[in-house]
mmCIF file with all atom_site columns, C-alpha atoms in Angstrom:
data_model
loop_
_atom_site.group_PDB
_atom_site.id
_atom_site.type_symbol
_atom_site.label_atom_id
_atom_site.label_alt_id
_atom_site.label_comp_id
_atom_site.label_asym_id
_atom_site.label_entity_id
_atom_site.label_seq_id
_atom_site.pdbx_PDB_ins_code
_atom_site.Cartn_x
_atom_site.Cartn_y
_atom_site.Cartn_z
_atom_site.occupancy
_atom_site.B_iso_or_equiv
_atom_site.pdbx_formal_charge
_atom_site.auth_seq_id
_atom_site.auth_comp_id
_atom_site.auth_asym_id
_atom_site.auth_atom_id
_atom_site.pdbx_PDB_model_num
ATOM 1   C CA . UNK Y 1 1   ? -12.939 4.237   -18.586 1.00 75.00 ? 1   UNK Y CA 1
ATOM 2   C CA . UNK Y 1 2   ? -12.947 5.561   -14.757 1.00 85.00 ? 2   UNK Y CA 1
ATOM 3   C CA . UNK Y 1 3   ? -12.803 1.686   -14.054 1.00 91.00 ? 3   UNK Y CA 1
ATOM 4   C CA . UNK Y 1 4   ? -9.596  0.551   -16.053 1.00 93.00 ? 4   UNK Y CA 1
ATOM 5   C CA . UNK Y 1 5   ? -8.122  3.844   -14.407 1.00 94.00 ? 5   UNK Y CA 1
ATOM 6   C CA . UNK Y 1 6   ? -9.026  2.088   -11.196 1.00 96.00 ? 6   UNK Y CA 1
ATOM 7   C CA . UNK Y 1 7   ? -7.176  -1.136  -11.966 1.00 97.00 ? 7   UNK Y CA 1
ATOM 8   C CA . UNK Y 1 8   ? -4.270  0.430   -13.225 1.00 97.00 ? 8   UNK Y CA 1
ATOM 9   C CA . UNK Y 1 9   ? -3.819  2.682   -9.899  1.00 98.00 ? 9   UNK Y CA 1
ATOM 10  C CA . UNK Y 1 10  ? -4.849  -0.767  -7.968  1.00 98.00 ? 10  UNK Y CA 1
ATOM 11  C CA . UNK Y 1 11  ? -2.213  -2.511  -10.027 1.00 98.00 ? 11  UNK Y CA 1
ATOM 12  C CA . UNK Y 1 12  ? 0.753   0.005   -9.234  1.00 97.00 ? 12  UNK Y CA 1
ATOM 13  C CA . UNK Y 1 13  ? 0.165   0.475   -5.666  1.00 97.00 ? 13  UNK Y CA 1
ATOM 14  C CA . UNK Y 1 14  ? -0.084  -3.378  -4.493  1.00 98.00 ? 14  UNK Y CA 1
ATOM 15  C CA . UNK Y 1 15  ? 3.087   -3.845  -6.618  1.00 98.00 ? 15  UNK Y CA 1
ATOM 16  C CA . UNK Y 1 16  ? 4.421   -1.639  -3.545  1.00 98.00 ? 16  UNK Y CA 1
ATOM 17  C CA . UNK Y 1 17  ? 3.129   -4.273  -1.422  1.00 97.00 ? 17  UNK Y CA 1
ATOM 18  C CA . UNK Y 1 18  ? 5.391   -7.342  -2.639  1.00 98.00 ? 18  UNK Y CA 1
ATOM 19  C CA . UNK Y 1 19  ? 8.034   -4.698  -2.410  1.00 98.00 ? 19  UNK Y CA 1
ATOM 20  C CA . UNK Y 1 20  ? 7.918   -3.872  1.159   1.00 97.00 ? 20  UNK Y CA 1
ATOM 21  C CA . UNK Y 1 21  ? 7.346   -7.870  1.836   1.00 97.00 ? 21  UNK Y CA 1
ATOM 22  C CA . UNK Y 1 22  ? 10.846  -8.683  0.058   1.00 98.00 ? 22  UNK Y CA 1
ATOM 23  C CA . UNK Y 1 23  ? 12.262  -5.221  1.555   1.00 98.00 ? 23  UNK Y CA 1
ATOM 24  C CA . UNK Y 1 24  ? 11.543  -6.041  4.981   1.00 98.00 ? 24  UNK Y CA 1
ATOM 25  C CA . UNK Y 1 25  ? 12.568  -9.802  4.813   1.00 98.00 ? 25  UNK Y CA 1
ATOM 26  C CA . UNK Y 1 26  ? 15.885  -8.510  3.193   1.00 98.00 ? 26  UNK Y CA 1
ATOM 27  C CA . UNK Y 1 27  ? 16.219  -6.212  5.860   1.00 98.00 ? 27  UNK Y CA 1
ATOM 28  C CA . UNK Y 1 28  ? 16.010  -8.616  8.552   1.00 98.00 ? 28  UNK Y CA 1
ATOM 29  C CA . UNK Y 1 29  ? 18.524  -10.467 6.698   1.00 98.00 ? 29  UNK Y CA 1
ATOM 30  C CA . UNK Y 1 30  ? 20.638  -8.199  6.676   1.00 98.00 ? 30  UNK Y CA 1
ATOM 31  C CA . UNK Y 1 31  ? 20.159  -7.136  10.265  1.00 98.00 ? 31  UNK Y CA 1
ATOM 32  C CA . UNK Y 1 32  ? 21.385  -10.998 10.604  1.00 98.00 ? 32  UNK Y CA 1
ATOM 33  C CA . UNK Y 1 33  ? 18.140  -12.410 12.080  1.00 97.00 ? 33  UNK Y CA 1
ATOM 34  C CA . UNK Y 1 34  ? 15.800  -13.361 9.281   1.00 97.00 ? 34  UNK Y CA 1
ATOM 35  C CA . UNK Y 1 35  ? 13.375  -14.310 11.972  1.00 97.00 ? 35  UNK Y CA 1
ATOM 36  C CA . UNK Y 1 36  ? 12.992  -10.755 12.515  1.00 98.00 ? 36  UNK Y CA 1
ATOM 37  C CA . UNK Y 1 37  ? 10.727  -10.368 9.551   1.00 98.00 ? 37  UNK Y CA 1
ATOM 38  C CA . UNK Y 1 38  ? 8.258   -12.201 10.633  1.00 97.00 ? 38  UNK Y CA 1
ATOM 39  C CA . UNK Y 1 39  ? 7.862   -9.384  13.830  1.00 98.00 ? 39  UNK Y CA 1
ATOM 40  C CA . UNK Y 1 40  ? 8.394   -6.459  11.478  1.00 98.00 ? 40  UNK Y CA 1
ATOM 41  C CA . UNK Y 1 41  ? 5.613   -7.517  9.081   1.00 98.00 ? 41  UNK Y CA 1
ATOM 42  C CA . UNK Y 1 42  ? 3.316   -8.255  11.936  1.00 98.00 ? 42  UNK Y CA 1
ATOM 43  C CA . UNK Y 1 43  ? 3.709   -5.385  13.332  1.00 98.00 ? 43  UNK Y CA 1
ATOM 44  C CA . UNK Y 1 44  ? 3.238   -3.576  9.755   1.00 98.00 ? 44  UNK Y CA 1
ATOM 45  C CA . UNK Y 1 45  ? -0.320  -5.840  9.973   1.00 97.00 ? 45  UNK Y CA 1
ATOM 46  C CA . UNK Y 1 46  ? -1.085  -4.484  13.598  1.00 98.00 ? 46  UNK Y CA 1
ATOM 47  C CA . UNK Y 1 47  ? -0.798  -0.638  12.126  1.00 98.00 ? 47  UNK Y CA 1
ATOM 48  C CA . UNK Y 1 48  ? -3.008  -1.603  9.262   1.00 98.00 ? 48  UNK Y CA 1
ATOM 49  C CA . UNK Y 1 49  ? -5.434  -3.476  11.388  1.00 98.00 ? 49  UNK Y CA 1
ATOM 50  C CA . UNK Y 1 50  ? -5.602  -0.246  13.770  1.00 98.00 ? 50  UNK Y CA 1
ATOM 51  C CA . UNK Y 1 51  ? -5.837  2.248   10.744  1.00 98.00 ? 51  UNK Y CA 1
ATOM 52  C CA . UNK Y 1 52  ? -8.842  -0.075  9.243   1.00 97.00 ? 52  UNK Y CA 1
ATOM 53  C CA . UNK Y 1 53  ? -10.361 0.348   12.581  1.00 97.00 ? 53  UNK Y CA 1
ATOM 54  C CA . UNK Y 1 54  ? -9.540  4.355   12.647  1.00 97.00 ? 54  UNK Y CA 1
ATOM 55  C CA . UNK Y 1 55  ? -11.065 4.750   9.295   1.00 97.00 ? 55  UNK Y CA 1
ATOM 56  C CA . UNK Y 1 56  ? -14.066 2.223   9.642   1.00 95.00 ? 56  UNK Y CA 1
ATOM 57  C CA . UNK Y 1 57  ? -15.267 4.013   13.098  1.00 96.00 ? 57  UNK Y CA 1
ATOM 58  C CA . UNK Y 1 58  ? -15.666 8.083   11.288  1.00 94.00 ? 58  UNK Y CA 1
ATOM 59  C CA . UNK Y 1 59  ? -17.655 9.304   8.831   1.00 92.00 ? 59  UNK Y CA 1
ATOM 60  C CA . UNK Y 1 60  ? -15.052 11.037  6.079   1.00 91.00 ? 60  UNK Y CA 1
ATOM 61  C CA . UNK Y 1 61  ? -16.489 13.633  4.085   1.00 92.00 ? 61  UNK Y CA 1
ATOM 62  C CA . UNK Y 1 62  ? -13.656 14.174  1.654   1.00 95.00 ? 62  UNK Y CA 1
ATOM 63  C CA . UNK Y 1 63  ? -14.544 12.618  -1.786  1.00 95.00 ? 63  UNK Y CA 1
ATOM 64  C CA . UNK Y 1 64  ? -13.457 8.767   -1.682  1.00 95.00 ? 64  UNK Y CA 1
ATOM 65  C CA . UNK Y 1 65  ? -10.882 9.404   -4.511  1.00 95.00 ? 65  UNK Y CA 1
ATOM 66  C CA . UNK Y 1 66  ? -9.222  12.094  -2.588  1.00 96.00 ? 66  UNK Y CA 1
ATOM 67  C CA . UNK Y 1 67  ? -9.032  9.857   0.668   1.00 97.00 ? 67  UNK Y CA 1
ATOM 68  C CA . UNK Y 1 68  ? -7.643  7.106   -1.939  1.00 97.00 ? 68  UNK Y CA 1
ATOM 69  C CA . UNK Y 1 69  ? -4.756  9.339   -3.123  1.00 98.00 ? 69  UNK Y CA 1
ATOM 70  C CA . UNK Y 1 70  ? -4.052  10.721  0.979   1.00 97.00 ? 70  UNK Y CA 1
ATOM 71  C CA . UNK Y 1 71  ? -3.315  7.306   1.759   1.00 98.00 ? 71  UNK Y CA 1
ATOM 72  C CA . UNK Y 1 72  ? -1.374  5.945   -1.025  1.00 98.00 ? 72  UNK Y CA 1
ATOM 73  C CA . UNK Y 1 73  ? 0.727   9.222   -0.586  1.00 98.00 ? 73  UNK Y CA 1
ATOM 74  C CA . UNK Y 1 74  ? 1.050   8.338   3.199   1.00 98.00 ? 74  UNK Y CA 1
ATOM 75  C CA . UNK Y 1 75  ? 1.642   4.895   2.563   1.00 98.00 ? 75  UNK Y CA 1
ATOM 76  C CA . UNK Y 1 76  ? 4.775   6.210   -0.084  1.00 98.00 ? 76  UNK Y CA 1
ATOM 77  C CA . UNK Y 1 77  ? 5.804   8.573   2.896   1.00 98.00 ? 77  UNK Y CA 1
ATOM 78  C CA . UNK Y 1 78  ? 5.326   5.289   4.871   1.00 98.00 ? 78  UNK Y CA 1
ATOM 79  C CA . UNK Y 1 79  ? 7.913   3.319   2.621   1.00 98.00 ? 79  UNK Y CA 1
ATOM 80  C CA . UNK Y 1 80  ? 10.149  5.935   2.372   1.00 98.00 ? 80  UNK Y CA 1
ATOM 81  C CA . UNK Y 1 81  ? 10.689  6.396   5.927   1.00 98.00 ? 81  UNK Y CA 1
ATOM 82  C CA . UNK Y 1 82  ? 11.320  2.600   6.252   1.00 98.00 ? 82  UNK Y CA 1
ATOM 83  C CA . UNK Y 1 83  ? 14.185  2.702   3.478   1.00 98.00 ? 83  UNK Y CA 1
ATOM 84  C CA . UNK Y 1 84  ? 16.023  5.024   6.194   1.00 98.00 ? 84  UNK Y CA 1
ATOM 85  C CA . UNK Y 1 85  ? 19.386  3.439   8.115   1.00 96.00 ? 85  UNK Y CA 1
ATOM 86  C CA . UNK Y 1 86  ? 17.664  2.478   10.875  1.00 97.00 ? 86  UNK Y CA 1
ATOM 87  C CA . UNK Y 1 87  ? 18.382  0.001   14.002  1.00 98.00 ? 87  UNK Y CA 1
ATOM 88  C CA . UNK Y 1 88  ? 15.839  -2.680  14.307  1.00 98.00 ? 88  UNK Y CA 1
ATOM 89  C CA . UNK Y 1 89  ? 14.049  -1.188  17.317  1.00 97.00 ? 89  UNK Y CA 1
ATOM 90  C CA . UNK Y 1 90  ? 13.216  1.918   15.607  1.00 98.00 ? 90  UNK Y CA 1
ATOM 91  C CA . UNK Y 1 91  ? 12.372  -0.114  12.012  1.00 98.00 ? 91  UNK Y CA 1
ATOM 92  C CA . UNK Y 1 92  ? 10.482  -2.149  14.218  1.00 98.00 ? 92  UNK Y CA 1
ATOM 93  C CA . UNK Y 1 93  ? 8.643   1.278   15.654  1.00 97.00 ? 93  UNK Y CA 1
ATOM 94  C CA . UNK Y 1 94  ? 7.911   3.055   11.940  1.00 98.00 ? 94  UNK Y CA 1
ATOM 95  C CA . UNK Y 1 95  ? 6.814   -0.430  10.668  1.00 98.00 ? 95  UNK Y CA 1
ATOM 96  C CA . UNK Y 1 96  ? 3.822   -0.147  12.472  1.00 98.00 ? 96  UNK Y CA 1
ATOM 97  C CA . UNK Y 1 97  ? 3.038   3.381   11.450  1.00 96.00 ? 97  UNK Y CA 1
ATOM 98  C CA . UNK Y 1 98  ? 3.809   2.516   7.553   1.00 96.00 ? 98  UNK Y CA 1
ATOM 99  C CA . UNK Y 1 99  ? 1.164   -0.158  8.147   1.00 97.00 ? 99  UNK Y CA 1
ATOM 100 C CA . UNK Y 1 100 ? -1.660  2.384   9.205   1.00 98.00 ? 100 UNK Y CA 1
ATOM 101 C CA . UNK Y 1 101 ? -3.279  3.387   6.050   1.00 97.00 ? 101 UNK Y CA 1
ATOM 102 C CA . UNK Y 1 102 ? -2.759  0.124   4.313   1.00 97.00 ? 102 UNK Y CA 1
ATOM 103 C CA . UNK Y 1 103 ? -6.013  -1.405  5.339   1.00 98.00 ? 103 UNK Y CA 1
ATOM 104 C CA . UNK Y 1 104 ? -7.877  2.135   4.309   1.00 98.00 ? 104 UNK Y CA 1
ATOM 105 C CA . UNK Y 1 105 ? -6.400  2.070   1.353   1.00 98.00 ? 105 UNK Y CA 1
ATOM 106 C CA . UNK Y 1 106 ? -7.636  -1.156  0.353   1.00 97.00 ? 106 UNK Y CA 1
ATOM 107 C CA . UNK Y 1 107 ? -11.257 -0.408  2.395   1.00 97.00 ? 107 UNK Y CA 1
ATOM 108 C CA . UNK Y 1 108 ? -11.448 2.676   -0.303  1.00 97.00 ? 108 UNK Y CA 1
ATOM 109 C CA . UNK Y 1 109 ? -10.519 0.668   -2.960  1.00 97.00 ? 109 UNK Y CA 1
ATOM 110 C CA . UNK Y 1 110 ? -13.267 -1.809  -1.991  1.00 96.00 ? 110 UNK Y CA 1
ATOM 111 C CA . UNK Y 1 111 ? -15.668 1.380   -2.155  1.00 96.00 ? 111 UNK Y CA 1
ATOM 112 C CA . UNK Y 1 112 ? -14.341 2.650   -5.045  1.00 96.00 ? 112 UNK Y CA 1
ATOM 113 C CA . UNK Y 1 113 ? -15.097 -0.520  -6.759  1.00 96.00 ? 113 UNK Y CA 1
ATOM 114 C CA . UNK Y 1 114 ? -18.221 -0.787  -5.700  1.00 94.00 ? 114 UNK Y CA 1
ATOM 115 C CA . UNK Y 1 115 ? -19.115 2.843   -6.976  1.00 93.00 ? 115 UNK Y CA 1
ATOM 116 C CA . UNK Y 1 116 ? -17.474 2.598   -10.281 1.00 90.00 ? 116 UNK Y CA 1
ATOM 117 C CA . UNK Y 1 117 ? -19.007 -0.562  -11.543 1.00 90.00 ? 117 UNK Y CA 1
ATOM 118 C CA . UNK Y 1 118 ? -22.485 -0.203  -12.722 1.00 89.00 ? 118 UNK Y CA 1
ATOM 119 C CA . UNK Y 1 119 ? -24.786 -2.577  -10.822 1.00 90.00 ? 119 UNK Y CA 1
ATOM 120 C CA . UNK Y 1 120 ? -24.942 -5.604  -12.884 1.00 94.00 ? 120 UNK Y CA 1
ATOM 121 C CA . UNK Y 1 121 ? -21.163 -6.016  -13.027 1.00 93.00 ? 121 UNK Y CA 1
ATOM 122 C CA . UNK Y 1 122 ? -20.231 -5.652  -9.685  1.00 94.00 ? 122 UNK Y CA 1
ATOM 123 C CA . UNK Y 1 123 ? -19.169 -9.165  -9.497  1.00 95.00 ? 123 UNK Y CA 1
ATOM 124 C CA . UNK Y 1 124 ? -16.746 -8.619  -12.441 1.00 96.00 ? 124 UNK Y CA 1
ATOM 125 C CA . UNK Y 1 125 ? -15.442 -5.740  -10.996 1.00 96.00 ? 125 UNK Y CA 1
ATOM 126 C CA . UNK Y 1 126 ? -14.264 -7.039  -7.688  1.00 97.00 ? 126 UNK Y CA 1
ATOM 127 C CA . UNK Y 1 127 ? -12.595 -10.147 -9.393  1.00 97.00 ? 127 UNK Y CA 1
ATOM 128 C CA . UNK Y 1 128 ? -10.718 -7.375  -11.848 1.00 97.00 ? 128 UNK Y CA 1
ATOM 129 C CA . UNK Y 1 129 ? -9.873  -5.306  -8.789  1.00 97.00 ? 129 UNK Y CA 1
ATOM 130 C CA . UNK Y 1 130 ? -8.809  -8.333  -6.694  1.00 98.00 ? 130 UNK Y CA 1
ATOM 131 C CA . UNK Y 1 131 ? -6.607  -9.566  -9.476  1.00 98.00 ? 131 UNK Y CA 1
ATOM 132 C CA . UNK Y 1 132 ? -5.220  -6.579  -10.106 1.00 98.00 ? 132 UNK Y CA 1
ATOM 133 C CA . UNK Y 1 133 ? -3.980  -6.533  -6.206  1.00 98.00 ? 133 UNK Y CA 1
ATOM 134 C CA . UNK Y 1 134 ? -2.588  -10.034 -5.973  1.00 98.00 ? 134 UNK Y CA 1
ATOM 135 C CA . UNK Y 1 135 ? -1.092  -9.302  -9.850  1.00 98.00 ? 135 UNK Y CA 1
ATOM 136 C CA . UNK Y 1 136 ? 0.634   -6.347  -8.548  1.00 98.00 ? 136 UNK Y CA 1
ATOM 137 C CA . UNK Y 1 137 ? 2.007   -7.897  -5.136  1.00 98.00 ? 137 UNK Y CA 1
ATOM 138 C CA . UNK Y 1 138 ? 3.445   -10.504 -7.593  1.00 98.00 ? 138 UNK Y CA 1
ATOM 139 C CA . UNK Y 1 139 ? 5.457   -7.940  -9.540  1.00 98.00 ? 139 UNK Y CA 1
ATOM 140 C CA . UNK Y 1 140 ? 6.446   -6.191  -6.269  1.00 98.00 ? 140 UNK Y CA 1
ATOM 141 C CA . UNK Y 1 141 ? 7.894   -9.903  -4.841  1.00 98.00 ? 141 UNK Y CA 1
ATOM 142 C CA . UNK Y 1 142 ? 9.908   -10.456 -8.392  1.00 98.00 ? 142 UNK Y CA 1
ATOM 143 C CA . UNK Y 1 143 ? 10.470  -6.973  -8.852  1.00 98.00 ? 143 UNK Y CA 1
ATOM 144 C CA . UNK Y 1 144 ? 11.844  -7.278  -5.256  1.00 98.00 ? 144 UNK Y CA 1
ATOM 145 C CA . UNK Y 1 145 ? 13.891  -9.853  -5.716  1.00 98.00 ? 145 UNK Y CA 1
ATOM 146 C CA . UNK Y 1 146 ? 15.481  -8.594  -8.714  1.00 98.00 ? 146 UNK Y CA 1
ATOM 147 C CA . UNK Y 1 147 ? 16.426  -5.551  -7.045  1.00 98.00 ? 147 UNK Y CA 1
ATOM 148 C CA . UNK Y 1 148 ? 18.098  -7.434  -4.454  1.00 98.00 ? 148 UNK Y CA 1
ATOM 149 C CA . UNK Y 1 149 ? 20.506  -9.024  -6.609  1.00 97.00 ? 149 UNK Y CA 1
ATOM 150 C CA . UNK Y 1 150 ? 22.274  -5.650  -7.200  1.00 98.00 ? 150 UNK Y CA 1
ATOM 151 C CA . UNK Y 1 151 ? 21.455  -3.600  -4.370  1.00 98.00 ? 151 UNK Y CA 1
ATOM 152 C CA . UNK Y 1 152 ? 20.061  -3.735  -0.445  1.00 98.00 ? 152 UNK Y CA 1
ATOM 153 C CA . UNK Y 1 153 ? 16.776  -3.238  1.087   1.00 98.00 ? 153 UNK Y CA 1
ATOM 154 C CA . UNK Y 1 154 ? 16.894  0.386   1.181   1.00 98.00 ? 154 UNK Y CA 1
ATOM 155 C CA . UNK Y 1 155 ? 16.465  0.629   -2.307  1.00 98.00 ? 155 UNK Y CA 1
ATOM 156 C CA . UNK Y 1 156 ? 13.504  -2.054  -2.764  1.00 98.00 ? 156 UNK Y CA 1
ATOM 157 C CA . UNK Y 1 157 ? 11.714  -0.252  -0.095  1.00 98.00 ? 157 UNK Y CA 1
ATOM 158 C CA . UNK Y 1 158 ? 12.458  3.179   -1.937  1.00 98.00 ? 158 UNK Y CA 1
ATOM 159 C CA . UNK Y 1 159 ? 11.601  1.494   -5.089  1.00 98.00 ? 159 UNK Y CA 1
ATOM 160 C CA . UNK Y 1 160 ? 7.977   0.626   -3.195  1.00 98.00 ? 160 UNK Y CA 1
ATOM 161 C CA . UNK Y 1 161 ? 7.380   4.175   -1.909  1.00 98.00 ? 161 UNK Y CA 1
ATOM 162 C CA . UNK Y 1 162 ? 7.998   5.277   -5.265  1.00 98.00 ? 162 UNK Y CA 1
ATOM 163 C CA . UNK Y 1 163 ? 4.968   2.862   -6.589  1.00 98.00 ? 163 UNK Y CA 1
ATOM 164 C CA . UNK Y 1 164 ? 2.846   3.929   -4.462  1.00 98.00 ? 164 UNK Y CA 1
ATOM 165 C CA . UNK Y 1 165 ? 3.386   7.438   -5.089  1.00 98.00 ? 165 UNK Y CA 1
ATOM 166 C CA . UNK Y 1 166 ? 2.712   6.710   -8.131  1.00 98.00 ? 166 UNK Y CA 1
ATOM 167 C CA . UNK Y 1 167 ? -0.370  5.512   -7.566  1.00 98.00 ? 167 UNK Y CA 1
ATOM 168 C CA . UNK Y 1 168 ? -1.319  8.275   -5.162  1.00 98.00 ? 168 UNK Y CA 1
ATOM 169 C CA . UNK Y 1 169 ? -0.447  11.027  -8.332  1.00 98.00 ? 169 UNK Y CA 1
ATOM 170 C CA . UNK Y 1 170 ? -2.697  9.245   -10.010 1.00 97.00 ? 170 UNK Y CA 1
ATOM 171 C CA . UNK Y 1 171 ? -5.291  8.776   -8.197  1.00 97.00 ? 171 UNK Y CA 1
ATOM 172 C CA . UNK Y 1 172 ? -4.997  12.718  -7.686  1.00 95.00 ? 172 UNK Y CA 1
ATOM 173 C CA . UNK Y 1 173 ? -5.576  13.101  -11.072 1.00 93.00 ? 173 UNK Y CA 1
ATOM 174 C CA . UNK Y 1 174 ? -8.900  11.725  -11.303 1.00 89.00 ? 174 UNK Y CA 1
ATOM 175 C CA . UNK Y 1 175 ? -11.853 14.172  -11.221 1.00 83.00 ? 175 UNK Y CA 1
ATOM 176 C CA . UNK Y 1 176 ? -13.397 14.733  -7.910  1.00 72.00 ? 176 UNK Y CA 1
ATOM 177 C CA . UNK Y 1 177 ? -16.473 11.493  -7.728  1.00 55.00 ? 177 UNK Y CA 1
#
């Protein structure tokens, strides 16, 4: 049961990822320099790549669920931040710290994985929990797109902050492992 919990929080908060990917491509079109996009989400990557490096290098002695729901809350906070008016410069500037706990989230998630499933399905479990993540980016991009037919980046990006709070409530709810 802990395990389909799992996927479902997996599910919900990589659905925020396709968001912010439509989100920040609409917002560089709408900044009038779609190439733009291409910056913003590599700097996004460069946060996550320095937060994965920040986690991997300490020892973290809150329980791995807890650390799981931190970061999908900061990753909301993240999102939320980003759906702000802001000039490209400072987009460009938060980008990078919205990016920060997105490769701890998913090292966690890894971790959690590996701790739910019982030894023999292991296997299983990572191809559930790796589905789950591309399944939910997939929503995210047509959920994305979808939005932006009636409304502007802004509210996709909101819309992805709001998944992965989500996610982070509950992954709160989960007794302590």
């Amino acid at each position: 049961p802990g395990f389909v919990v799992l996927i479902a929080i997996i599910l919900c908060y990589s659905t925020a990822f396709g968001l912010l990917e439509i989100g920040m491509t609409a917002y560089a079109t709408e900044k009038g320099n779609a190439a733009l996009a291409g910056i913003l989400l590599g700097l996004m990557s460069t946060g996550s790549a320095l937060g994965g490096i920040a986690y991997g290098s300490r020892s973290w002695h809150l329980p791995l669920i807890r650390q799981f729901a931190l970061m999908l809350a900061f990753m909301g906070a993240g999102l939320m931040v980003l759906a702000l008016p802001w000039a490209p410069w400072p987009f460009a500037f938060w980008s990078v710290f919205a990016g920060v706990v997105m490769a701890p989230a998913l090292i966690i998630q890894s971790m959690l994985v590996a701790k739910t499933a019982r030894s023999d399905e292991v296997t299983e479990a990572f191809t559930w929990s790796a589905s789950a993540l591309l399944c939910g980016a997939g929503i995210g991009l047509a959920a994305g797109g979808a939005l932006l037919e009636r409304f502007s980046s802004p509210a996709v990006l909101a819309t992805g902050s709001a998944a992965a709070l989500i996610a982070a409530a509950a992954a709160a709810l989960i007794p302590r492992d």
